[in-house]
């Protein structure tokens, strides 16, 4: 059985008491039937004067007496042991540890293991193995990210086939699954860079590695910048010294804006909360988290500053920063992005962005709000790259849903065409087109570099 990750959780019933309370043992119906049949046969043998009936009923009473004398008193306890740190999607493991009494506890355990989006699994196994506590490995697998509901284990212990415990439940806490990152090459950068140092060459003069020109020595130039070969060629008498002038280095600032106001899957029937989204198919928010984590990783590894803004949350956004520690904060913030109440998700004003920052907007383009945001940012001078995170929609069978999706699809295509007409690139991040996203980003980065004034590709 497979699904996202789980946090370490103590075994608890739905009411909060430990699994298998001390007073939770009861005889099963076979035990009660054996006692009733034995008494009935003894009474019949006395009234009818038939000793053979007594011989038939006595073994049942003796077995019931032995079962009562060996009744269990130790409750069965269960614990779920999971990694406490967040994890990435994929095959995950957990361990269910069963603790039974050494001599007066359960000897057989019946388990029912469930997880959202998976088939229910039933197990019957021995409570102890070689006089040690039993450990049951559990596996979960899912492509979903973010907060995930995982294991729910219903268990019941039995002893000698005559005593059983009240059914109890062990529920795992919500697990935070972090998005992974795909390798990307060069990414589009803002037109103007900031700072006095960084991984990119700016358009202003300064200390750097990219040559701008050869210029006569002026007050303020450093002696180590003198180009003696050029000086010897142009001024053999050393009347004029020539220095090599370079472009200064700077860093880029990018802001990742995640549109987490809604979360839709490939099945249109689940868009209004009906049905369960399959765990082997990523939703739009899963794709947004993965795309944003990939872009953030590529930018941070290049030495740029990256910030994060969530359209569905009113909390303070993550300001732009750099470094591996900040990258972990970004990924953790992406995993926490999830839809809020639609009534409170509407923004009157667009998020405020740092000056000279490029915006990466991750959205499904299912409404007009992203277009208003993009146009507002473009008016303020921010370059914008839109990443389309709508999953590949499955064919719709129901006629009314097919008509609704056809209208929504046409409106969405009109929005994408409007963005393209305004010169705003839209990169598709779903299905087979996800592999082409890196090539598309590379082309956008090359085009942006080629059109920078005073620079050559």
Short mmCIF file of C-alpha atoms in Angstrom, two decimals:
data_model
loop_
_atom_site.label_atom_id
_atom_site.label_comp_id
_atom_site.label_asym_id
_atom_site.label_seq_id
_atom_site.Cartn_x
_atom_site.Cartn_y
_atom_site.Cartn_z
CA UNK A 1 0.00 0.00 0.00
CA UNK A 2 1.52 3.34 -0.99
CA UNK A 3 1.07 7.09 -0.23
CA UNK A 4 3.07 10.22 1.00
CA UNK A 5 5.15 10.37 4.21
CA UNK A 6 4.18 10.18 7.88
CA UNK A 7 5.40 11.84 11.06
CA UNK A 8 6.24 9.74 14.13
CA UNK A 9 3.01 9.16 16.07
CA UNK A 10 2.19 7.34 19.26
CA UNK A 11 -0.47 4.66 19.01
CA UNK A 12 -3.79 6.15 20.11
CA UNK A 13 -7.41 5.28 19.72
CA UNK A 14 -9.91 7.78 18.41
CA UNK A 15 -10.79 8.65 22.01
CA UNK A 16 -7.13 9.22 22.98
CA UNK A 17 -6.49 6.20 25.22
CA UNK A 18 -3.68 3.73 24.38
CA UNK A 19 -4.56 0.98 21.90
CA UNK A 20 -5.95 -2.06 23.71
CA UNK A 21 -6.96 -0.72 27.14
CA UNK A 22 -6.63 -2.93 30.22
CA UNK A 23 -10.39 -3.51 30.39
CA UNK A 24 -10.85 -4.03 26.70
CA UNK A 25 -10.77 -7.86 26.63
CA UNK A 26 -14.00 -9.78 26.08
CA UNK A 27 -14.90 -13.38 25.23
CA UNK A 28 -15.81 -14.14 21.68
CA UNK A 29 -19.12 -15.71 20.69
CA UNK A 30 -17.53 -19.19 20.37
CA UNK A 31 -16.54 -19.10 24.04
CA UNK A 32 -20.06 -18.13 25.10
CA UNK A 33 -21.55 -20.79 22.82
CA UNK A 34 -19.24 -23.49 24.27
CA UNK A 35 -20.31 -22.65 27.83
CA UNK A 36 -24.01 -22.55 26.90
CA UNK A 37 -23.90 -25.83 24.97
CA UNK A 38 -21.95 -27.59 27.75
CA UNK A 39 -24.43 -26.51 30.44
CA UNK A 40 -27.35 -27.49 28.21
CA UNK A 41 -25.92 -30.95 27.57
CA UNK A 42 -25.22 -31.54 31.29
CA UNK A 43 -28.74 -30.48 32.21
CA UNK A 44 -30.21 -32.72 29.50
CA UNK A 45 -28.10 -35.69 30.64
CA UNK A 46 -29.32 -35.27 34.24
CA UNK A 47 -32.97 -34.93 33.25
CA UNK A 48 -32.90 -37.69 30.64
CA UNK A 49 -30.51 -39.96 32.53
CA UNK A 50 -28.13 -40.21 29.60
CA UNK A 51 -24.43 -40.23 30.50
CA UNK A 52 -23.30 -39.97 26.88
CA UNK A 53 -24.63 -36.45 26.65
CA UNK A 54 -22.58 -35.46 29.70
CA UNK A 55 -19.46 -36.88 28.09
CA UNK A 56 -20.12 -34.65 25.09
CA UNK A 57 -20.68 -31.47 27.12
CA UNK A 58 -17.86 -31.87 29.67
CA UNK A 59 -14.96 -31.25 27.19
CA UNK A 60 -16.54 -27.98 26.10
CA UNK A 61 -16.90 -26.83 29.70
CA UNK A 62 -13.34 -27.87 30.51
CA UNK A 63 -12.04 -25.93 27.50
CA UNK A 64 -14.08 -22.88 28.53
CA UNK A 65 -12.74 -23.16 32.10
CA UNK A 66 -9.15 -23.38 30.85
CA UNK A 67 -9.73 -20.37 28.56
CA UNK A 68 -11.16 -18.37 31.45
CA UNK A 69 -8.24 -19.27 33.70
CA UNK A 70 -5.77 -18.12 31.04
CA UNK A 71 -7.65 -14.95 30.13
CA UNK A 72 -5.34 -12.09 29.03
CA UNK A 73 -4.74 -9.04 31.20
CA UNK A 74 -2.07 -7.10 29.29
CA UNK A 75 -3.33 -4.70 26.62
CA UNK A 76 -1.94 -4.64 23.11
CA UNK A 77 -0.07 -1.45 22.31
CA UNK A 78 0.83 -0.10 18.89
CA UNK A 79 3.25 2.64 17.84
CA UNK A 80 3.93 4.15 14.41
CA UNK A 81 7.59 5.04 13.94
CA UNK A 82 8.32 7.49 11.11
CA UNK A 83 11.05 10.01 10.26
CA UNK A 84 10.31 13.29 12.00
CA UNK A 85 11.78 15.48 9.24
CA UNK A 86 9.94 16.34 6.00
CA UNK A 87 10.61 14.10 3.06
CA UNK A 88 10.30 14.08 -0.71
CA UNK A 89 7.62 12.28 -2.75
CA UNK A 90 8.17 8.69 -3.77
CA UNK A 91 8.37 5.36 -1.97
CA UNK A 92 8.21 5.94 1.77
CA UNK A 93 8.38 3.52 4.66
CA UNK A 94 6.95 3.29 8.16
CA UNK A 95 7.17 0.76 10.96
CA UNK A 96 4.22 -0.35 13.08
CA UNK A 97 5.49 -1.80 16.36
CA UNK A 98 3.16 -4.11 18.29
CA UNK A 99 3.80 -4.65 22.00
CA UNK A 100 1.97 -7.57 23.64
CA UNK A 101 2.41 -9.15 27.05
CA UNK A 102 5.03 -11.92 27.22
CA UNK A 103 2.62 -14.49 28.66
CA UNK A 104 -0.79 -12.96 29.23
CA UNK A 105 -1.21 -10.75 26.16
CA UNK A 106 -2.52 -11.20 22.65
CA UNK A 107 -1.07 -13.88 20.45
CA UNK A 108 -2.88 -12.96 17.20
CA UNK A 109 -3.37 -9.45 15.81
CA UNK A 110 -5.87 -8.45 13.12
CA UNK A 111 -4.92 -5.28 11.22
CA UNK A 112 -6.83 -3.11 8.78
CA UNK A 113 -4.54 -0.51 7.15
CA UNK A 114 -6.05 2.34 5.16
CA UNK A 115 -4.74 5.48 3.47
CA UNK A 116 -6.50 8.11 1.32
CA UNK A 117 -6.56 7.03 -2.30
CA UNK A 118 -5.45 3.42 -1.65
CA UNK A 119 -7.10 0.08 -1.26
CA UNK A 120 -7.66 -1.22 2.25
CA UNK A 121 -5.23 -3.92 3.36
CA UNK A 122 -6.17 -6.61 5.91
CA UNK A 123 -3.50 -8.57 7.80
CA UNK A 124 -3.60 -11.33 10.41
CA UNK A 125 -0.29 -12.14 12.06
CA UNK A 126 1.32 -13.27 15.28
CA UNK A 127 1.66 -10.60 17.94
CA UNK A 128 5.20 -11.67 18.87
CA UNK A 129 8.10 -13.21 16.99
CA UNK A 130 10.58 -15.27 19.00
CA UNK A 131 9.46 -13.65 22.25
CA UNK A 132 10.07 -10.15 20.86
CA UNK A 133 7.78 -7.32 19.89
CA UNK A 134 6.43 -7.56 16.37
CA UNK A 135 7.46 -4.91 13.84
CA UNK A 136 5.36 -4.57 10.70
CA UNK A 137 6.97 -2.61 7.81
CA UNK A 138 4.55 -0.37 5.93
CA UNK A 139 5.19 1.29 2.57
CA UNK A 140 3.57 4.31 0.96
CA UNK A 141 4.06 5.76 -2.48
CA UNK A 142 2.65 8.97 -3.96
CA UNK A 143 3.54 11.77 -6.35
CA UNK A 144 1.62 14.26 -4.23
CA UNK A 145 3.39 16.95 -2.19
CA UNK A 146 2.48 19.28 0.63
CA UNK A 147 0.45 18.31 3.72
CA UNK A 148 -0.67 14.68 3.28
CA UNK A 149 -2.96 12.46 5.32
CA UNK A 150 -1.40 8.99 5.52
CA UNK A 151 -1.78 5.83 7.59
CA UNK A 152 -4.80 4.83 9.63
CA UNK A 153 -4.41 1.42 11.29
CA UNK A 154 -7.35 -0.33 12.97
CA UNK A 155 -6.22 -3.28 15.08
CA UNK A 156 -7.68 -5.89 17.36
CA UNK A 157 -5.82 -8.50 19.40
CA UNK A 158 -7.03 -11.99 20.24
CA UNK A 159 -5.78 -14.82 22.49
CA UNK A 160 -6.33 -18.57 22.13
CA UNK A 161 -9.20 -17.85 19.76
CA UNK A 162 -11.51 -17.22 22.72
CA UNK A 163 -10.67 -13.68 23.88
CA UNK A 164 -10.49 -10.52 21.84
CA UNK A 165 -9.91 -6.83 22.49
CA UNK A 166 -12.13 -3.93 21.60
CA UNK A 167 -11.08 -2.57 18.16
CA UNK A 168 -8.70 0.38 18.48
CA UNK A 169 -7.11 2.78 16.03
CA UNK A 170 -3.67 4.23 15.42
CA UNK A 171 -3.70 7.35 13.25
CA UNK A 172 -0.59 9.01 11.85
CA UNK A 173 -0.22 12.76 11.97
CA UNK A 174 -0.29 14.85 8.81
CA UNK A 175 2.97 14.51 6.92
CA UNK A 176 4.65 17.38 5.08
CA UNK A 177 6.07 16.14 1.77
CA UNK A 178 8.58 18.51 0.17
CA UNK A 179 8.64 19.00 -3.61
CA UNK A 180 11.58 17.79 -5.63
CA UNK A 181 13.52 19.80 -8.18
CA UNK A 182 14.31 19.12 -11.83
CA UNK A 183 17.64 20.24 -13.29
CA UNK A 184 17.38 23.44 -15.33
CA UNK A 185 19.94 25.40 -17.31
CA UNK A 186 20.04 29.17 -17.69
CA UNK A 187 16.93 31.09 -16.70
CA UNK A 188 15.64 34.52 -17.77
CA UNK A 189 16.98 37.34 -15.60
CA UNK A 190 15.81 40.93 -14.97
CA UNK A 191 17.04 43.68 -17.25
CA UNK A 192 18.83 45.47 -14.42
CA UNK A 193 20.96 43.72 -11.85
CA UNK A 194 21.52 44.85 -8.29
CA UNK A 195 24.39 44.84 -5.84
CA UNK A 196 28.14 45.33 -6.13
CA UNK A 197 28.99 41.67 -6.58
CA UNK A 198 27.39 38.56 -7.93
CA UNK A 199 27.55 35.88 -10.62
CA UNK A 200 26.45 38.08 -13.58
CA UNK A 201 28.07 40.90 -15.49
CA UNK A 202 26.25 44.21 -15.19
CA UNK A 203 26.24 47.07 -17.71
CA UNK A 204 28.15 49.48 -15.49
CA UNK A 205 31.90 49.76 -15.04
CA UNK A 206 33.51 47.98 -12.13
CA UNK A 207 35.51 45.01 -11.02
CA UNK A 208 34.64 41.96 -13.03
CA UNK A 209 35.91 39.45 -15.53
CA UNK A 210 34.17 40.52 -18.76
CA UNK A 211 36.17 43.07 -20.82
CA UNK A 212 34.42 46.32 -21.74
CA UNK A 213 37.16 48.34 -23.47
CA UNK A 214 40.73 49.67 -23.32
CA UNK A 215 40.90 53.23 -22.01
CA UNK A 216 43.65 55.71 -21.11
CA UNK A 217 44.59 55.79 -17.48
CA UNK A 218 42.59 58.32 -15.44
CA UNK A 219 42.68 59.24 -11.75
CA UNK A 220 40.92 56.54 -9.77
CA UNK A 221 41.99 53.62 -11.97
CA UNK A 222 43.90 50.86 -10.23
CA UNK A 223 47.47 50.15 -11.19
CA UNK A 224 46.81 46.46 -11.51
CA UNK A 225 44.39 47.29 -14.35
CA UNK A 226 47.18 48.63 -16.58
CA UNK A 227 47.50 46.67 -19.81
CA UNK A 228 51.23 46.85 -20.49
CA UNK A 229 51.08 45.21 -23.90
CA UNK A 230 48.55 47.73 -25.17
CA UNK A 231 50.53 50.55 -23.57
CA UNK A 232 53.75 49.39 -25.24
CA UNK A 233 52.01 49.13 -28.61
CA UNK A 234 50.13 52.47 -28.50
CA UNK A 235 52.60 54.55 -26.45
CA UNK A 236 56.14 53.25 -26.76
CA UNK A 237 57.48 56.22 -24.81
CA UNK A 238 55.04 55.49 -21.98
CA UNK A 239 53.50 58.93 -22.32
CA UNK A 240 50.04 57.44 -21.80
CA UNK A 241 49.10 54.36 -19.82
CA UNK A 242 46.19 52.21 -20.92
CA UNK A 243 43.98 50.18 -18.58
CA UNK A 244 41.55 47.38 -19.15
CA UNK A 245 38.03 48.33 -18.07
CA UNK A 246 35.56 45.57 -17.25
CA UNK A 247 31.89 45.25 -16.47
CA UNK A 248 31.05 45.04 -12.80
CA UNK A 249 29.40 41.94 -11.36
CA UNK A 250 25.97 41.91 -9.76
CA UNK A 251 23.22 39.56 -8.75
CA UNK A 252 19.70 39.07 -10.04
CA UNK A 253 16.54 39.22 -7.91
CA UNK A 254 13.63 36.89 -8.66
CA UNK A 255 10.30 36.45 -6.94
CA UNK A 256 8.35 33.19 -7.20
CA UNK A 257 4.59 33.83 -7.06
CA UNK A 258 2.56 30.65 -6.53
CA UNK A 259 -1.15 30.79 -7.33
CA UNK A 260 -2.41 28.34 -4.70
CA UNK A 261 -5.97 29.66 -4.60
CA UNK A 262 -7.22 26.38 -6.05
CA UNK A 263 -5.95 22.85 -6.64
CA UNK A 264 -7.27 20.84 -9.57
CA UNK A 265 -6.39 17.38 -10.84
CA UNK A 266 -6.56 15.74 -14.26
CA UNK A 267 -10.15 14.59 -13.59
CA UNK A 268 -12.65 17.41 -14.12
CA UNK A 269 -15.17 15.66 -11.85
CA UNK A 270 -12.96 16.38 -8.82
CA UNK A 271 -12.67 20.12 -9.44
CA UNK A 272 -15.61 20.95 -7.19
CA UNK A 273 -14.61 18.70 -4.32
CA UNK A 274 -16.45 15.58 -5.49
CA UNK A 275 -14.51 12.34 -5.47
CA UNK A 276 -10.90 11.72 -4.45
CA UNK A 277 -7.90 12.89 -6.46
CA UNK A 278 -5.69 9.95 -7.29
CA UNK A 279 -2.33 9.82 -5.54
CA UNK A 280 -0.49 8.71 -8.68
CA UNK A 281 -1.50 11.84 -10.61
CA UNK A 282 -0.07 15.24 -9.65
CA UNK A 283 -2.45 18.15 -9.20
CA UNK A 284 -1.92 21.70 -10.40
CA UNK A 285 -0.47 22.67 -7.03
CA UNK A 286 1.89 19.68 -7.09
CA UNK A 287 3.15 20.82 -10.49
CA UNK A 288 3.47 24.40 -9.22
CA UNK A 289 5.50 23.28 -6.22
CA UNK A 290 7.77 21.15 -8.40
CA UNK A 291 8.28 23.90 -10.99
CA UNK A 292 8.91 26.57 -8.35
CA UNK A 293 11.38 24.34 -6.50
CA UNK A 294 13.22 23.69 -9.77
CA UNK A 295 13.44 27.39 -10.63
CA UNK A 296 14.47 28.30 -7.09
CA UNK A 297 17.20 25.65 -7.06
CA UNK A 298 18.62 26.81 -10.39
CA UNK A 299 18.65 30.47 -9.33
CA UNK A 300 20.10 29.90 -5.86
CA UNK A 301 22.81 27.62 -7.19
CA UNK A 302 23.72 30.36 -9.69
CA UNK A 303 24.16 32.81 -6.79
CA UNK A 304 20.99 34.89 -7.30
CA UNK A 305 18.47 36.11 -4.73
CA UNK A 306 15.02 34.48 -4.69
CA UNK A 307 11.84 35.38 -2.82
CA UNK A 308 8.49 33.62 -2.46
CA UNK A 309 4.93 34.96 -2.51
CA UNK A 310 1.77 32.86 -2.04
CA UNK A 311 -1.40 34.38 -3.47
CA UNK A 312 -3.67 32.41 -1.12
CA UNK A 313 -1.95 33.41 2.12
CA UNK A 314 -1.88 36.72 3.96
CA UNK A 315 1.26 35.99 5.91
CA UNK A 316 4.47 37.89 5.28
CA UNK A 317 6.20 36.56 2.16
CA UNK A 318 9.73 35.25 2.12
CA UNK A 319 11.99 38.17 1.14
CA UNK A 320 14.61 37.60 -1.56
CA UNK A 321 17.82 36.07 -0.29
CA UNK A 322 20.51 33.62 -1.35
CA UNK A 323 22.23 30.55 0.00
CA UNK A 324 21.44 26.91 0.66
CA UNK A 325 19.70 27.65 3.94
CA UNK A 326 17.36 30.07 2.23
CA UNK A 327 16.68 27.46 -0.45
CA UNK A 328 15.48 25.08 2.26
CA UNK A 329 13.16 27.80 3.56
CA UNK A 330 11.80 28.30 0.05
CA UNK A 331 11.11 24.59 -0.47
CA UNK A 332 9.46 24.36 2.94
CA UNK A 333 7.29 27.37 2.11
CA UNK A 334 6.28 25.80 -1.19
CA UNK A 335 5.24 22.60 0.60
CA UNK A 336 3.00 24.64 2.93
CA UNK A 337 1.18 26.33 0.05
CA UNK A 338 -2.39 25.05 -0.15
CA UNK A 339 -5.80 26.48 -1.03
CA UNK A 340 -7.65 28.64 1.48
CA UNK A 341 -11.25 29.76 1.72
CA UNK A 342 -12.21 31.10 -1.76
CA UNK A 343 -13.93 34.10 -0.13
CA UNK A 344 -10.71 35.17 1.58
CA UNK A 345 -8.36 34.30 -1.31
CA UNK A 346 -9.26 37.38 -3.39
CA UNK A 347 -6.54 40.04 -3.38
CA UNK A 348 -7.51 43.68 -3.77
CA UNK A 349 -3.92 44.68 -4.49
CA UNK A 350 -1.17 42.66 -6.14
CA UNK A 351 1.82 41.63 -4.01
CA UNK A 352 4.51 44.28 -3.65
CA UNK A 353 7.77 43.24 -5.31
CA UNK A 354 11.34 44.49 -4.95
CA UNK A 355 12.56 46.88 -7.61
CA UNK A 356 14.29 45.38 -10.64
CA UNK A 357 12.98 41.87 -9.84
CA UNK A 358 11.83 39.30 -12.36
CA UNK A 359 8.58 37.51 -11.56
CA UNK A 360 7.94 33.80 -12.09
CA UNK A 361 4.17 33.25 -11.82
CA UNK A 362 2.96 29.64 -11.38
CA UNK A 363 -0.74 29.44 -12.20
CA UNK A 364 -3.40 27.41 -14.03
CA UNK A 365 -4.82 30.45 -15.89
CA UNK A 366 -8.37 29.30 -15.14
CA UNK A 367 -9.53 32.84 -14.35
CA UNK A 368 -8.63 36.43 -15.20
CA UNK A 369 -6.84 37.31 -11.95
CA UNK A 370 -3.39 36.19 -13.19
CA UNK A 371 -3.75 38.46 -16.24
CA UNK A 372 -4.47 41.48 -14.04
CA UNK A 373 -1.44 40.69 -11.88
CA UNK A 374 0.85 40.25 -14.86
CA UNK A 375 -0.25 43.51 -16.46
CA UNK A 376 0.20 45.39 -13.19
CA UNK A 377 3.73 44.06 -12.79
CA UNK A 378 4.59 44.80 -16.40
CA UNK A 379 3.38 48.37 -15.96
CA UNK A 380 5.71 48.69 -12.96
CA UNK A 381 8.63 47.52 -15.11
CA UNK A 382 8.96 43.93 -13.89
CA UNK A 383 9.63 41.22 -16.49
CA UNK A 384 7.25 38.29 -15.99
CA UNK A 385 7.46 34.62 -16.95
CA UNK A 386 4.25 32.61 -16.58
CA UNK A 387 4.53 28.88 -15.88
CA UNK A 388 1.34 27.00 -16.81
CA UNK A 389 0.71 24.33 -14.15
CA UNK A 390 -2.63 22.90 -15.30
CA UNK A 391 -2.35 19.07 -15.56
CA UNK A 392 -3.24 17.22 -18.73
CA UNK A 393 -7.02 16.87 -18.40
CA UNK A 394 -8.53 13.43 -18.95
CA UNK A 395 -11.28 13.01 -21.56
CA UNK A 396 -14.67 13.94 -20.11
CA UNK A 397 -17.55 11.51 -20.62
CA UNK A 398 -20.46 13.36 -18.99
CA UNK A 399 -22.03 15.75 -21.49
CA UNK A 400 -22.60 18.64 -19.07
CA UNK A 401 -19.03 18.43 -17.77
CA UNK A 402 -17.69 18.17 -21.32
CA UNK A 403 -19.50 21.39 -22.30
CA UNK A 404 -18.29 23.19 -19.17
CA UNK A 405 -14.69 22.09 -19.74
CA UNK A 406 -14.82 23.08 -23.41
CA UNK A 407 -15.92 26.60 -22.45
CA UNK A 408 -13.26 26.82 -19.74
CA UNK A 409 -10.58 25.52 -22.11
CA UNK A 410 -11.45 28.10 -24.78
CA UNK A 411 -11.36 30.92 -22.23
CA UNK A 412 -8.01 29.67 -20.99
CA UNK A 413 -6.61 29.55 -24.51
CA UNK A 414 -7.76 33.15 -25.04
CA UNK A 415 -5.83 34.21 -21.94
CA UNK A 416 -2.69 32.45 -23.13
CA UNK A 417 -3.07 34.09 -26.57
CA UNK A 418 -3.46 37.50 -24.91
CA UNK A 419 -0.28 36.98 -22.90
CA UNK A 420 1.60 35.88 -26.00
CA UNK A 421 0.37 38.96 -27.90
CA UNK A 422 1.71 41.19 -25.11
CA UNK A 423 5.12 39.52 -25.26
CA UNK A 424 4.77 37.59 -21.99
CA UNK A 425 6.22 34.07 -22.30
CA UNK A 426 4.14 31.12 -21.07
CA UNK A 427 6.02 27.89 -20.26
CA UNK A 428 4.01 24.68 -20.00
CA UNK A 429 4.88 22.43 -17.03
CA UNK A 430 2.79 19.28 -17.36
CA UNK A 431 3.01 15.88 -19.02
CA UNK A 432 5.55 15.50 -21.81
CA UNK A 433 6.00 19.28 -22.14
CA UNK A 434 7.72 19.37 -18.76
CA UNK A 435 10.87 17.96 -20.35
CA UNK A 436 10.85 20.82 -22.87
CA UNK A 437 10.61 23.50 -20.17
CA UNK A 438 14.40 23.63 -19.71
CA UNK A 439 14.87 24.24 -23.45
CA UNK A 440 12.21 26.94 -23.36
CA UNK A 441 13.87 28.68 -20.41
CA UNK A 442 17.24 28.52 -22.17
CA UNK A 443 15.77 30.16 -25.27
CA UNK A 444 14.16 32.92 -23.18
CA UNK A 445 17.43 33.56 -21.34
CA UNK A 446 19.36 33.76 -24.62
CA UNK A 447 16.80 36.13 -26.14
CA UNK A 448 16.86 38.40 -23.08
CA UNK A 449 20.66 38.54 -23.11
CA UNK A 450 20.75 39.29 -26.82
CA UNK A 451 18.45 42.30 -26.47
CA UNK A 452 20.33 43.97 -23.59
CA UNK A 453 21.57 47.38 -24.85
CA UNK A 454 25.30 47.60 -25.35
CA UNK A 455 25.87 43.87 -25.00
CA UNK A 456 26.50 41.01 -27.44
CA UNK A 457 25.30 37.42 -26.96
#
